[in-house]
PDB file of N, CA, C and O in Angstrom:
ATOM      1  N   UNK Y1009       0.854  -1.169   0.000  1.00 39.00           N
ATOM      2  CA  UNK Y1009       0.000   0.000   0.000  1.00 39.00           C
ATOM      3  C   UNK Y1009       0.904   1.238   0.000  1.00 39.00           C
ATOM      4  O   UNK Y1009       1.800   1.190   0.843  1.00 39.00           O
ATOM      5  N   UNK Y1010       0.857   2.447  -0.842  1.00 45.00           N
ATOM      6  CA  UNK Y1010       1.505   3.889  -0.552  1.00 45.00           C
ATOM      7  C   UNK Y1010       0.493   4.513  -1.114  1.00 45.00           C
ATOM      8  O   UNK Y1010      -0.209   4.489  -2.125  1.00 45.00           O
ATOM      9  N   UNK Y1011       0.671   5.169   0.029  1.00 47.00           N
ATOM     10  CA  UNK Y1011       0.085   6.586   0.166  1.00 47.00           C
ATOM     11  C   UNK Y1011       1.345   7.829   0.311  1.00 47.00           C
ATOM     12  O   UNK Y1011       2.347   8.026   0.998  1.00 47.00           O
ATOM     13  N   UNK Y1012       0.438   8.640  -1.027  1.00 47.00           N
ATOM     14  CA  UNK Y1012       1.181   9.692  -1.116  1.00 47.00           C
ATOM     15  C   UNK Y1012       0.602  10.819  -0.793  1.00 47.00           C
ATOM     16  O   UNK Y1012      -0.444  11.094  -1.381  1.00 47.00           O
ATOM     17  N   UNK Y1013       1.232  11.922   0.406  1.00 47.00           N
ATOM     18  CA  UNK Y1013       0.657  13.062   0.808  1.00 47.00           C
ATOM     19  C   UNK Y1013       1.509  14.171   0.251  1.00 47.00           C
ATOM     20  O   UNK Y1013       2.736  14.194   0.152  1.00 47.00           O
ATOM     21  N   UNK Y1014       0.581  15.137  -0.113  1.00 45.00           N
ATOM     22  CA  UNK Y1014       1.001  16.334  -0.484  1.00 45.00           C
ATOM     23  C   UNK Y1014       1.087  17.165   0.615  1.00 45.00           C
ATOM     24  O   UNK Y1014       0.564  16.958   1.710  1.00 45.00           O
ATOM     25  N   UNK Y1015       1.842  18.222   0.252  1.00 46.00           N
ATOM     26  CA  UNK Y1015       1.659  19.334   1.738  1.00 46.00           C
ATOM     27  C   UNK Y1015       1.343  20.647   0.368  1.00 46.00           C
ATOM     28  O   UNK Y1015       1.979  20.651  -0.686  1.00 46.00           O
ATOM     29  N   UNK Y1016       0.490  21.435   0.637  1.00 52.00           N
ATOM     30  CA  UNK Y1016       0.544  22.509  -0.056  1.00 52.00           C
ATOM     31  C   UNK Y1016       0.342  23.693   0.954  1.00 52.00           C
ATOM     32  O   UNK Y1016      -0.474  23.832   1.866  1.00 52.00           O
ATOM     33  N   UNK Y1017       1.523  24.635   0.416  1.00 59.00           N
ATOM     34  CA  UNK Y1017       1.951  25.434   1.496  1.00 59.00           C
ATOM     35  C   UNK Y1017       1.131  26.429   1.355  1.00 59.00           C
ATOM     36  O   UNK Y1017       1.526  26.750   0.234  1.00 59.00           O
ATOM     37  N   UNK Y1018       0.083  27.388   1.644  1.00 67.00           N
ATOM     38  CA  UNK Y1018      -0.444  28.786   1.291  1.00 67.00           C
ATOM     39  C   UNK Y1018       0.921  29.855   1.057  1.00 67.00           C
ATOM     40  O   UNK Y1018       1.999  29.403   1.444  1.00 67.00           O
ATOM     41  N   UNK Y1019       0.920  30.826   0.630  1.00 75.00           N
ATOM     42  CA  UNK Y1019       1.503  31.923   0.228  1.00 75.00           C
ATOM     43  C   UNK Y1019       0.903  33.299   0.671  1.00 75.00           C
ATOM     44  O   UNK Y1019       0.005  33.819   0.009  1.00 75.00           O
ATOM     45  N   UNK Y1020       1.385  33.851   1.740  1.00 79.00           N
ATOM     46  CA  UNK Y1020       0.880  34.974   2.336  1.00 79.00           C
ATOM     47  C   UNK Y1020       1.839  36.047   1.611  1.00 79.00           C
ATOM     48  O   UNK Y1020       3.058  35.876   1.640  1.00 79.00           O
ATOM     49  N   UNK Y1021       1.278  37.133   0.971  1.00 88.00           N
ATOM     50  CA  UNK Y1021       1.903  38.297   0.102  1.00 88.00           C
ATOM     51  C   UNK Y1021       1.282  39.643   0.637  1.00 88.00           C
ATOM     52  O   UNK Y1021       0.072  39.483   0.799  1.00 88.00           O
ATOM     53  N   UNK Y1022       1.650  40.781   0.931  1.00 90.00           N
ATOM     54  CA  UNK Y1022       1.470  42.039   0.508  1.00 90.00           C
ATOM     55  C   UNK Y1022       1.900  42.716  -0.277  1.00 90.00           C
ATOM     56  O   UNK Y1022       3.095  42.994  -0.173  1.00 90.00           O
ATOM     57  N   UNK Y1023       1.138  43.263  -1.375  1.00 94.00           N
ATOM     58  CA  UNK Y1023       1.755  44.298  -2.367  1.00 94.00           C
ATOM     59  C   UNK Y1023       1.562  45.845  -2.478  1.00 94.00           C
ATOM     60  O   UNK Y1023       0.523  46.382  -2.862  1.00 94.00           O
ATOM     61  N   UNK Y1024       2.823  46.554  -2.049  1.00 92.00           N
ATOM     62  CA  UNK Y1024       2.535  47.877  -1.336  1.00 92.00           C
ATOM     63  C   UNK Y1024       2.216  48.837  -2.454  1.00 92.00           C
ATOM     64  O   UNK Y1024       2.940  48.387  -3.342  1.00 92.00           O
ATOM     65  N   UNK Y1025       1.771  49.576  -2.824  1.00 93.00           N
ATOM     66  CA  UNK Y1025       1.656  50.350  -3.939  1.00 93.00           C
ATOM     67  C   UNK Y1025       2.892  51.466  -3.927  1.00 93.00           C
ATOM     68  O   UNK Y1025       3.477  51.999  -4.870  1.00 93.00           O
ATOM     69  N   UNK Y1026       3.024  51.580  -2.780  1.00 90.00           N
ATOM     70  CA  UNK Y1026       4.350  52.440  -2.498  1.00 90.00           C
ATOM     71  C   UNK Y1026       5.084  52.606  -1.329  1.00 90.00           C
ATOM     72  O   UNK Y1026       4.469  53.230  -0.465  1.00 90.00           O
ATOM     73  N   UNK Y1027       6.587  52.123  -0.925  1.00 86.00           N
ATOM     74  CA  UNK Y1027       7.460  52.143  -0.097  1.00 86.00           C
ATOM     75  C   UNK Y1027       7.673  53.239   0.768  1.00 86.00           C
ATOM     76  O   UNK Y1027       7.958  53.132   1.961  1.00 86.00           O
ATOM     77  N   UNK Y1028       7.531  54.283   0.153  1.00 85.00           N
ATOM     78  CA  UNK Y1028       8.085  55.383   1.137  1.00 85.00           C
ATOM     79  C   UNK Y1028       6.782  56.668   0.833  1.00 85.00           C
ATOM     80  O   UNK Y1028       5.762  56.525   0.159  1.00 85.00           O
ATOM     81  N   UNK Y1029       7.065  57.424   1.290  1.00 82.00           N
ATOM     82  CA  UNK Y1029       6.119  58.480   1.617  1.00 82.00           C
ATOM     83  C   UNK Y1029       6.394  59.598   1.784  1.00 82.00           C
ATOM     84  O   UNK Y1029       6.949  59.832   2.858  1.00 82.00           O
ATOM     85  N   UNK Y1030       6.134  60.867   0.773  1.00 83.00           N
ATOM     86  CA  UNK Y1030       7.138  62.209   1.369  1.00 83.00           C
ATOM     87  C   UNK Y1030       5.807  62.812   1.762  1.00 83.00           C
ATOM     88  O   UNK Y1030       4.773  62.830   1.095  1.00 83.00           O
ATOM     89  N   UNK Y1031       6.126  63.521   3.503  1.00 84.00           N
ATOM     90  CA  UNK Y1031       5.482  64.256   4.140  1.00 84.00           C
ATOM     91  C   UNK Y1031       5.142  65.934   3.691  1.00 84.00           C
ATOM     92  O   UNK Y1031       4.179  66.648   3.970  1.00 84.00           O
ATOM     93  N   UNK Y1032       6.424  66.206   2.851  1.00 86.00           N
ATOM     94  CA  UNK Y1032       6.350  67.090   2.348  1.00 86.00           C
ATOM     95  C   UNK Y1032       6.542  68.275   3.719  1.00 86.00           C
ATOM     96  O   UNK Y1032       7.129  68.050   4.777  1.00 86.00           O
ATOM     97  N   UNK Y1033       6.087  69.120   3.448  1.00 87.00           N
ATOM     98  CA  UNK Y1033       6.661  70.679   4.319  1.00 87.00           C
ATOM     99  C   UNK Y1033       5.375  70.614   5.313  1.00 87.00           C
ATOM    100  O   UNK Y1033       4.200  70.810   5.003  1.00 87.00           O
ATOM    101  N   UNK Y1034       5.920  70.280   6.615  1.00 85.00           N
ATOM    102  CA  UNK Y1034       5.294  70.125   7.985  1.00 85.00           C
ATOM    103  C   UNK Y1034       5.297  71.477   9.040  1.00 85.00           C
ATOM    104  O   UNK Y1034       6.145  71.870   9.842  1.00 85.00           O
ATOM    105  N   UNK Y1035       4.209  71.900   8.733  1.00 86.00           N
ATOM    106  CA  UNK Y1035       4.352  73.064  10.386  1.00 86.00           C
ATOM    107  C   UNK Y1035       4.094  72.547  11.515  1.00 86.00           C
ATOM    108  O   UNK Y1035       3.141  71.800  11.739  1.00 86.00           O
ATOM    109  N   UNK Y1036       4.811  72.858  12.199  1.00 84.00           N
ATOM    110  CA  UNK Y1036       4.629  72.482  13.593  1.00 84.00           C
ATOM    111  C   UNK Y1036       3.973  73.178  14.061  1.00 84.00           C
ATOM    112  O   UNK Y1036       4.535  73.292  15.151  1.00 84.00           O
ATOM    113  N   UNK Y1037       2.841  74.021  14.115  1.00 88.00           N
ATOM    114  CA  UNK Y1037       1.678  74.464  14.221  1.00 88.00           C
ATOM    115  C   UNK Y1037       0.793  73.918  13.648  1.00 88.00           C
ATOM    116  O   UNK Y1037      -0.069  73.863  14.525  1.00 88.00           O
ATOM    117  N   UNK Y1038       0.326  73.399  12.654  1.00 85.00           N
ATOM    118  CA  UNK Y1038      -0.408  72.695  12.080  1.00 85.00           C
ATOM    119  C   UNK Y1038      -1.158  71.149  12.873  1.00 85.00           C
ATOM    120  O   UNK Y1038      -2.230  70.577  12.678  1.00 85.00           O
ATOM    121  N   UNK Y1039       0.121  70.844  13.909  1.00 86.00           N
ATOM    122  CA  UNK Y1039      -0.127  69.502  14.905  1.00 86.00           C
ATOM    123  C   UNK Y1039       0.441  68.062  13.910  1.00 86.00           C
ATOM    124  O   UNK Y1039       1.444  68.084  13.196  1.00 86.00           O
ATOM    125  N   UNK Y1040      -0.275  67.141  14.051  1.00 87.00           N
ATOM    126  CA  UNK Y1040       0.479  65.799  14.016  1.00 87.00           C
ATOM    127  C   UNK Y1040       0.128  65.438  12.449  1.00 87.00           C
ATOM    128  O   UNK Y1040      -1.062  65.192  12.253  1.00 87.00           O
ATOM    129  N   UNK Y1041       0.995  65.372  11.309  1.00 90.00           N
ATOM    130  CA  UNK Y1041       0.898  64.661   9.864  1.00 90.00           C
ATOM    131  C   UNK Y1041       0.658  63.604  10.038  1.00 90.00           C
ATOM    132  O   UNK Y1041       1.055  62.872  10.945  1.00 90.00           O
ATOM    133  N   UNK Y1042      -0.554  63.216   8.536  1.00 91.00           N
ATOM    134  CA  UNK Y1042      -0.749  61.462   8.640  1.00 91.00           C
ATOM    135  C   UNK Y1042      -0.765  61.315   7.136  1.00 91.00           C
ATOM    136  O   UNK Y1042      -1.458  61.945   6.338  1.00 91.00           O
ATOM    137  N   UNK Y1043       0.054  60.441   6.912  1.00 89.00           N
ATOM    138  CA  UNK Y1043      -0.070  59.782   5.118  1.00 89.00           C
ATOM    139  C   UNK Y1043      -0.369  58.035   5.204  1.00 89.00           C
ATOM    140  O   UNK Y1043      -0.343  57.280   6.176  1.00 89.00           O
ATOM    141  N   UNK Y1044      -0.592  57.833   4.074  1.00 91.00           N
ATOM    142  CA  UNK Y1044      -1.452  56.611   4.689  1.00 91.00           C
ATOM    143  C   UNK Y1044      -0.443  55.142   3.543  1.00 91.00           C
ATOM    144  O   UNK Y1044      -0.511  55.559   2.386  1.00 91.00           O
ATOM    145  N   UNK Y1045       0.148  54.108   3.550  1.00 90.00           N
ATOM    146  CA  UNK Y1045       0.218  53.193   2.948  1.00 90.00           C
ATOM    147  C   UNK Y1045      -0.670  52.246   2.295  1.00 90.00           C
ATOM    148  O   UNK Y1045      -1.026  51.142   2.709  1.00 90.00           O
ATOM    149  N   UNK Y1046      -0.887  52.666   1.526  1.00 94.00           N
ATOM    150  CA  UNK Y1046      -1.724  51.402   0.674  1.00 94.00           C
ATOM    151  C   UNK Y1046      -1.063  50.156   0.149  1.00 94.00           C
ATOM    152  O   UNK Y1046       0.049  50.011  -0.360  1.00 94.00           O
ATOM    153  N   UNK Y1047      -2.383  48.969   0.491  1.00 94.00           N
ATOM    154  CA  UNK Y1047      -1.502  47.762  -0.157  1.00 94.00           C
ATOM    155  C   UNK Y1047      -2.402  46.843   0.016  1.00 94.00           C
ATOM    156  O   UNK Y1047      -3.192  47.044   0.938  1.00 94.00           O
ATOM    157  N   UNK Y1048      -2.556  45.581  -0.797  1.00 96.00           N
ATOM    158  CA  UNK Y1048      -3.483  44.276  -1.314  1.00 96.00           C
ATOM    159  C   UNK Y1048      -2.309  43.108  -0.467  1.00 96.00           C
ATOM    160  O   UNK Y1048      -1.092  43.010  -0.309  1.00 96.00           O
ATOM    161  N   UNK Y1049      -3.303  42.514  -0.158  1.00 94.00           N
ATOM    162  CA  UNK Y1049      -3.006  41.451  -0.030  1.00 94.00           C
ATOM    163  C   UNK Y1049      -3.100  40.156  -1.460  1.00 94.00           C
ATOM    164  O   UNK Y1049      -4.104  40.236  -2.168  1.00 94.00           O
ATOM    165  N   UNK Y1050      -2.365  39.376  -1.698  1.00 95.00           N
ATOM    166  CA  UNK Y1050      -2.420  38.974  -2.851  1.00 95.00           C
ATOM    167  C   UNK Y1050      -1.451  37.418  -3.134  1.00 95.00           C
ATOM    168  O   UNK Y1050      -0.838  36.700  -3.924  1.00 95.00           O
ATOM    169  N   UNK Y1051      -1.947  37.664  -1.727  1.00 92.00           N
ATOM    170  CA  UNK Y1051      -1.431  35.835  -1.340  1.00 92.00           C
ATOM    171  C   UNK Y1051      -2.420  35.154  -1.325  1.00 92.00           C
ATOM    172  O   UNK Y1051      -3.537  35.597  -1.594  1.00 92.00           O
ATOM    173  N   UNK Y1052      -2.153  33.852  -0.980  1.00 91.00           N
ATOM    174  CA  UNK Y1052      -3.213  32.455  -1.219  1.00 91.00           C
ATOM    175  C   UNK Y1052      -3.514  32.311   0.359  1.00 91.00           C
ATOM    176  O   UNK Y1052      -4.236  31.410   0.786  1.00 91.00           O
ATOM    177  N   UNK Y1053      -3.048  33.043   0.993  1.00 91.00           N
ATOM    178  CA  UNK Y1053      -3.835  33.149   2.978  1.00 91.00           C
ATOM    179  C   UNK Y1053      -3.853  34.536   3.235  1.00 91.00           C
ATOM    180  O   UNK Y1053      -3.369  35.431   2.542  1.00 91.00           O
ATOM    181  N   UNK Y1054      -4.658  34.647   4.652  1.00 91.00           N
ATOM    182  CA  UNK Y1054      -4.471  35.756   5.498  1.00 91.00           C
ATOM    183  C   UNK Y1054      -3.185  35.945   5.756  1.00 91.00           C
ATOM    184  O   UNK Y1054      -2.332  35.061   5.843  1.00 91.00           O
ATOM    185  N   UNK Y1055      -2.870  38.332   6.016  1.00 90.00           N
ATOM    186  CA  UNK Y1055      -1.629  38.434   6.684  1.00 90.00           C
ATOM    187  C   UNK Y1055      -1.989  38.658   7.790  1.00 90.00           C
ATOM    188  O   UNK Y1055      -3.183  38.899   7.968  1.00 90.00           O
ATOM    189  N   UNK Y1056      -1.193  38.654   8.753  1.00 89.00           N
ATOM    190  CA  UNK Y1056      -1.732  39.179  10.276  1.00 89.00           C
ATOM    191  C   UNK Y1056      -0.560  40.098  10.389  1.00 89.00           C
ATOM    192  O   UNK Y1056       0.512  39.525  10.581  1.00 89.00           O
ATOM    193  N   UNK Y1057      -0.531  41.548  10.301  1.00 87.00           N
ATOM    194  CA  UNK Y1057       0.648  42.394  11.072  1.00 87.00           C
ATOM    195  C   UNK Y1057       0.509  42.536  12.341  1.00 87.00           C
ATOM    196  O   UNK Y1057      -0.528  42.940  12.868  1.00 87.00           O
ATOM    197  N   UNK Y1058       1.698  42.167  13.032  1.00 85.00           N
ATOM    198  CA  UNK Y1058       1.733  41.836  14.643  1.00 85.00           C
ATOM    199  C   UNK Y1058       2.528  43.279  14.666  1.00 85.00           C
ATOM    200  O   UNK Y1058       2.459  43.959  15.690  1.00 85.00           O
ATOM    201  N   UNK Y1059       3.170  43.672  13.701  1.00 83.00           N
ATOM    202  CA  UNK Y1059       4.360  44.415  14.355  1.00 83.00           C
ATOM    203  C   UNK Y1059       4.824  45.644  12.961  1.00 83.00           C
ATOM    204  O   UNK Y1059       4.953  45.482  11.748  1.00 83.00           O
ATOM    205  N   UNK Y1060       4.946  46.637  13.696  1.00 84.00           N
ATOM    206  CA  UNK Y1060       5.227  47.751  12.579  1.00 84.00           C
ATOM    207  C   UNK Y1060       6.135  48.767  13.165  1.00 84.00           C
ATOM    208  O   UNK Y1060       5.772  49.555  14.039  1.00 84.00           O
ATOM    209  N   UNK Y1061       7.856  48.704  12.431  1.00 82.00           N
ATOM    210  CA  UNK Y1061       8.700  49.619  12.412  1.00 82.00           C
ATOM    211  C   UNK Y1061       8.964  50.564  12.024  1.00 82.00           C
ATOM    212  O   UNK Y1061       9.745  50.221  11.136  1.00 82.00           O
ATOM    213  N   UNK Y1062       8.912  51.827  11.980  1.00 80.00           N
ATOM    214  CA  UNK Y1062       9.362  53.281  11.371  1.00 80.00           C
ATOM    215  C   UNK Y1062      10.993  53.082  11.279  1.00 80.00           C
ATOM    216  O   UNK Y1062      11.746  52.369  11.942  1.00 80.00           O
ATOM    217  N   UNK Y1063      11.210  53.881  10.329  1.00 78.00           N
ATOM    218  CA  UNK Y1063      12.743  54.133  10.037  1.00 78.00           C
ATOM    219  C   UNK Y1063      13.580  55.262  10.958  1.00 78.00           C
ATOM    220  O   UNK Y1063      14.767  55.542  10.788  1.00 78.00           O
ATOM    221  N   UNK Y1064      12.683  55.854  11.986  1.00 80.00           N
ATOM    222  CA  UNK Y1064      13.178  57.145  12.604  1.00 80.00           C
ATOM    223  C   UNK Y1064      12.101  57.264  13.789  1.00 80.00           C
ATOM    224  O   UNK Y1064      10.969  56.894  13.476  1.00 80.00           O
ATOM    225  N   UNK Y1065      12.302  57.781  15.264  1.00 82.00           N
ATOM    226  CA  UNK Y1065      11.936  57.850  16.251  1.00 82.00           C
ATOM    227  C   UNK Y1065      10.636  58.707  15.843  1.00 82.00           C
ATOM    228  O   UNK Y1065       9.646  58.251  16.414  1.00 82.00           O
ATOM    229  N   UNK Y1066      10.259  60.143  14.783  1.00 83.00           N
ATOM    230  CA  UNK Y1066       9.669  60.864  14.361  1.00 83.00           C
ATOM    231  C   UNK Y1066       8.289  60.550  13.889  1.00 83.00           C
ATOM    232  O   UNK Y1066       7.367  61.365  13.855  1.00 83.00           O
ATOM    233  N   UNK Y1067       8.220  59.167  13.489  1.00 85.00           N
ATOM    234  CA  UNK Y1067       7.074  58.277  13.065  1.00 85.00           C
ATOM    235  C   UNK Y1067       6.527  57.575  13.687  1.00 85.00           C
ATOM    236  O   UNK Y1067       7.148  57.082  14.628  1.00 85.00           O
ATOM    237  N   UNK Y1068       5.104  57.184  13.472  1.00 86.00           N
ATOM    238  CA  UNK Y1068       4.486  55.779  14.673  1.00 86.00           C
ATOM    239  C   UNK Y1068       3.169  55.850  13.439  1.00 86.00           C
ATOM    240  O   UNK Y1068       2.831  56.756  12.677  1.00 86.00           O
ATOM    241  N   UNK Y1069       2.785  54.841  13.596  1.00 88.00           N
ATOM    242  CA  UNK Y1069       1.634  53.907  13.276  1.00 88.00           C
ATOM    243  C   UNK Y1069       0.826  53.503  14.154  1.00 88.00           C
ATOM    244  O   UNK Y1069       1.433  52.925  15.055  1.00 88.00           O
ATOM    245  N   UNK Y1070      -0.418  53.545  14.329  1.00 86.00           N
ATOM    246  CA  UNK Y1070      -1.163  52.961  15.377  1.00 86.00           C
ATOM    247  C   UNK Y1070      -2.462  51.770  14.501  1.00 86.00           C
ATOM    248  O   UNK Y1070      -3.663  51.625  14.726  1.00 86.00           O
ATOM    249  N   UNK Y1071      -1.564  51.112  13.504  1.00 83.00           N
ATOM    250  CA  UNK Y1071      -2.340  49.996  12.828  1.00 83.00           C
ATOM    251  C   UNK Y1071      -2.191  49.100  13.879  1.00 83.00           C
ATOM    252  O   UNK Y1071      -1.144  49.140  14.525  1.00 83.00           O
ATOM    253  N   UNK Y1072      -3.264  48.108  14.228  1.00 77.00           N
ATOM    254  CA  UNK Y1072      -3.603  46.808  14.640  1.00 77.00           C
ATOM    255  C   UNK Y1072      -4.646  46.147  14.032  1.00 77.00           C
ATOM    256  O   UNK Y1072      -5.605  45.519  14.481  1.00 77.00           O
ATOM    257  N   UNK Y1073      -4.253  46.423  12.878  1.00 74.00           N
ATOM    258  CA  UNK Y1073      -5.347  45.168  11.699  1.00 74.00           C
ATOM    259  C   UNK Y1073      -5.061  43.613  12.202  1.00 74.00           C
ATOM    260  O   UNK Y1073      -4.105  43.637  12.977  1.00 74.00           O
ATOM    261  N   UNK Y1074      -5.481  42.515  12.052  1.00 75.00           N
ATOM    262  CA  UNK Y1074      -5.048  41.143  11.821  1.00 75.00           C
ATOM    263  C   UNK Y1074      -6.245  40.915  10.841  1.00 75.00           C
ATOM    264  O   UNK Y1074      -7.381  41.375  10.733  1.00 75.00           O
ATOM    265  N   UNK Y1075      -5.355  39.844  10.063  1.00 85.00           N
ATOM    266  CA  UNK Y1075      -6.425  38.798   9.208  1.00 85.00           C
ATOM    267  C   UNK Y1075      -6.553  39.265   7.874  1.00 85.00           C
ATOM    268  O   UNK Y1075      -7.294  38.697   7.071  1.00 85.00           O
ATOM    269  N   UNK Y1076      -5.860  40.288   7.581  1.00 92.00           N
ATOM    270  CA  UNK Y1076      -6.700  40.368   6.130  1.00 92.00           C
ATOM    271  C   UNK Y1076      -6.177  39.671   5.455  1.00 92.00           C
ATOM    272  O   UNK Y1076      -5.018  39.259   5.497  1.00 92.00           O
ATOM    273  N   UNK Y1077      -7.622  39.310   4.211  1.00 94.00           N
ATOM    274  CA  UNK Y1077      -7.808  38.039   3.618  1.00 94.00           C
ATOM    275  C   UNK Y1077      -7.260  38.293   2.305  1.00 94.00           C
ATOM    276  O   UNK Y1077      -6.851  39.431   2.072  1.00 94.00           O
ATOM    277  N   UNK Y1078      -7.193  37.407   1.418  1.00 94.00           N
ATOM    278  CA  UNK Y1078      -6.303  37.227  -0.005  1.00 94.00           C
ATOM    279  C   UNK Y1078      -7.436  38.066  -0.475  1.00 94.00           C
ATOM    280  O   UNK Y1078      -8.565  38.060   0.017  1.00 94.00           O
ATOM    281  N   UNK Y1079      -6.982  38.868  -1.586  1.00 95.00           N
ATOM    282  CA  UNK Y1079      -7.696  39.569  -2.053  1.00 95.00           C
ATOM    283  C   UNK Y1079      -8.016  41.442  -1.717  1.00 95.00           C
ATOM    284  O   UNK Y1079      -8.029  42.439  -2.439  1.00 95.00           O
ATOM    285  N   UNK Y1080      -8.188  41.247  -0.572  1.00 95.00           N
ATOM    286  CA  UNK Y1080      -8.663  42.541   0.218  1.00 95.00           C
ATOM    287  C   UNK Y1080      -7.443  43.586   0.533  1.00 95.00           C
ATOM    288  O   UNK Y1080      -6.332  43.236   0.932  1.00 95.00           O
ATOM    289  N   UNK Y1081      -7.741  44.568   0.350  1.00 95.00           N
ATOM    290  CA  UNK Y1081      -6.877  45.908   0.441  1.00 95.00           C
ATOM    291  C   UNK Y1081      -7.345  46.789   1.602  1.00 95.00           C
ATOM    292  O   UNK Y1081      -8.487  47.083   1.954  1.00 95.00           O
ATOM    293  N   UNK Y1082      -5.905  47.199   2.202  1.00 93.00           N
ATOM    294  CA  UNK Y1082      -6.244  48.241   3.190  1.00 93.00           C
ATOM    295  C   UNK Y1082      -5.122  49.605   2.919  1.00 93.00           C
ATOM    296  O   UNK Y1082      -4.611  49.759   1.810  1.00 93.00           O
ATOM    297  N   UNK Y1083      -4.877  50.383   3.877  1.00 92.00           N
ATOM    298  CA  UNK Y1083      -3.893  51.682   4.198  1.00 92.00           C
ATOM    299  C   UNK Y1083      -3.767  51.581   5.474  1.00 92.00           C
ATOM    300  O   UNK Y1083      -4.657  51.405   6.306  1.00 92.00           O
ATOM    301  N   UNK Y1084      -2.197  51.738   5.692  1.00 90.00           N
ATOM    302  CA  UNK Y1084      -1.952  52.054   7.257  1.00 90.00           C
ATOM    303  C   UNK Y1084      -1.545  52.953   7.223  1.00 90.00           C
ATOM    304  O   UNK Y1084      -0.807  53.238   6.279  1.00 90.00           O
ATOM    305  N   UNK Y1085      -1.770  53.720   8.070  1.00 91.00           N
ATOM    306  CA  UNK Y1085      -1.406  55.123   8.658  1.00 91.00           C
ATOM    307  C   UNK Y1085      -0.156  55.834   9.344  1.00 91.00           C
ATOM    308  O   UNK Y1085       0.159  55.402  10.453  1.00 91.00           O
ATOM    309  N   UNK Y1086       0.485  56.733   8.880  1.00 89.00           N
ATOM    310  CA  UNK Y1086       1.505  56.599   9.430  1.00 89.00           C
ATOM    311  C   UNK Y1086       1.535  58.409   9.935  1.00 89.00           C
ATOM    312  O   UNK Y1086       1.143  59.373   9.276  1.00 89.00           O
ATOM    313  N   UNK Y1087       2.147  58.384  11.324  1.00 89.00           N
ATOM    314  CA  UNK Y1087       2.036  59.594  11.574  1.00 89.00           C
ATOM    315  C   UNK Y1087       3.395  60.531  11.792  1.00 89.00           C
ATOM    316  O   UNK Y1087       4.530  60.060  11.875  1.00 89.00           O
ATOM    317  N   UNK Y1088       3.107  61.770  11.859  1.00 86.00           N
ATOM    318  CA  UNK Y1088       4.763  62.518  12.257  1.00 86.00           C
ATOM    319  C   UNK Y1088       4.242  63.456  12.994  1.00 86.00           C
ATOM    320  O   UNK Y1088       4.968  64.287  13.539  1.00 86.00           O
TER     321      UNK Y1088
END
């Protein structure tokens, strides 16, 4: 007797529409800038972002999405 098992792995992807983000000319009177990241998911599973780094102390994000599904698009927010 053989039995043959497959394993098929899902493929979790995000595709960002764009990497970086210019804030452009910020008053500091004006209060706190927000530009937003767009991006699809476009894998064969859910992503879950647990965790989101800025390149500089100046930035923060207050995304706590989980789950989005293959297919579906969001924006995270990014602030200065």
């Amino acid at each position: 007797m053989l039995v043959l098992m497959l394993s098929l792995t899902a493929v979790a992807e995000l595709r960002w529409e764009a990497t970086t983000v210019d804030f452009g000319t910020i008053r500091e009177d004006e209060g706190r800038a927000t530009r937003h990241f767009h991006f699809r998911n476009v894998g064969d599973s859910a992503v879950d972002i647990t965790r989101i780094r800025t390149s500089c102390g100046c930035t923060s994000s207050d995304y706590v999405r989980h789950g989005i599904q293959p297919g579906e698009a969001d924006s995270m927010p990014i602030h200065y």
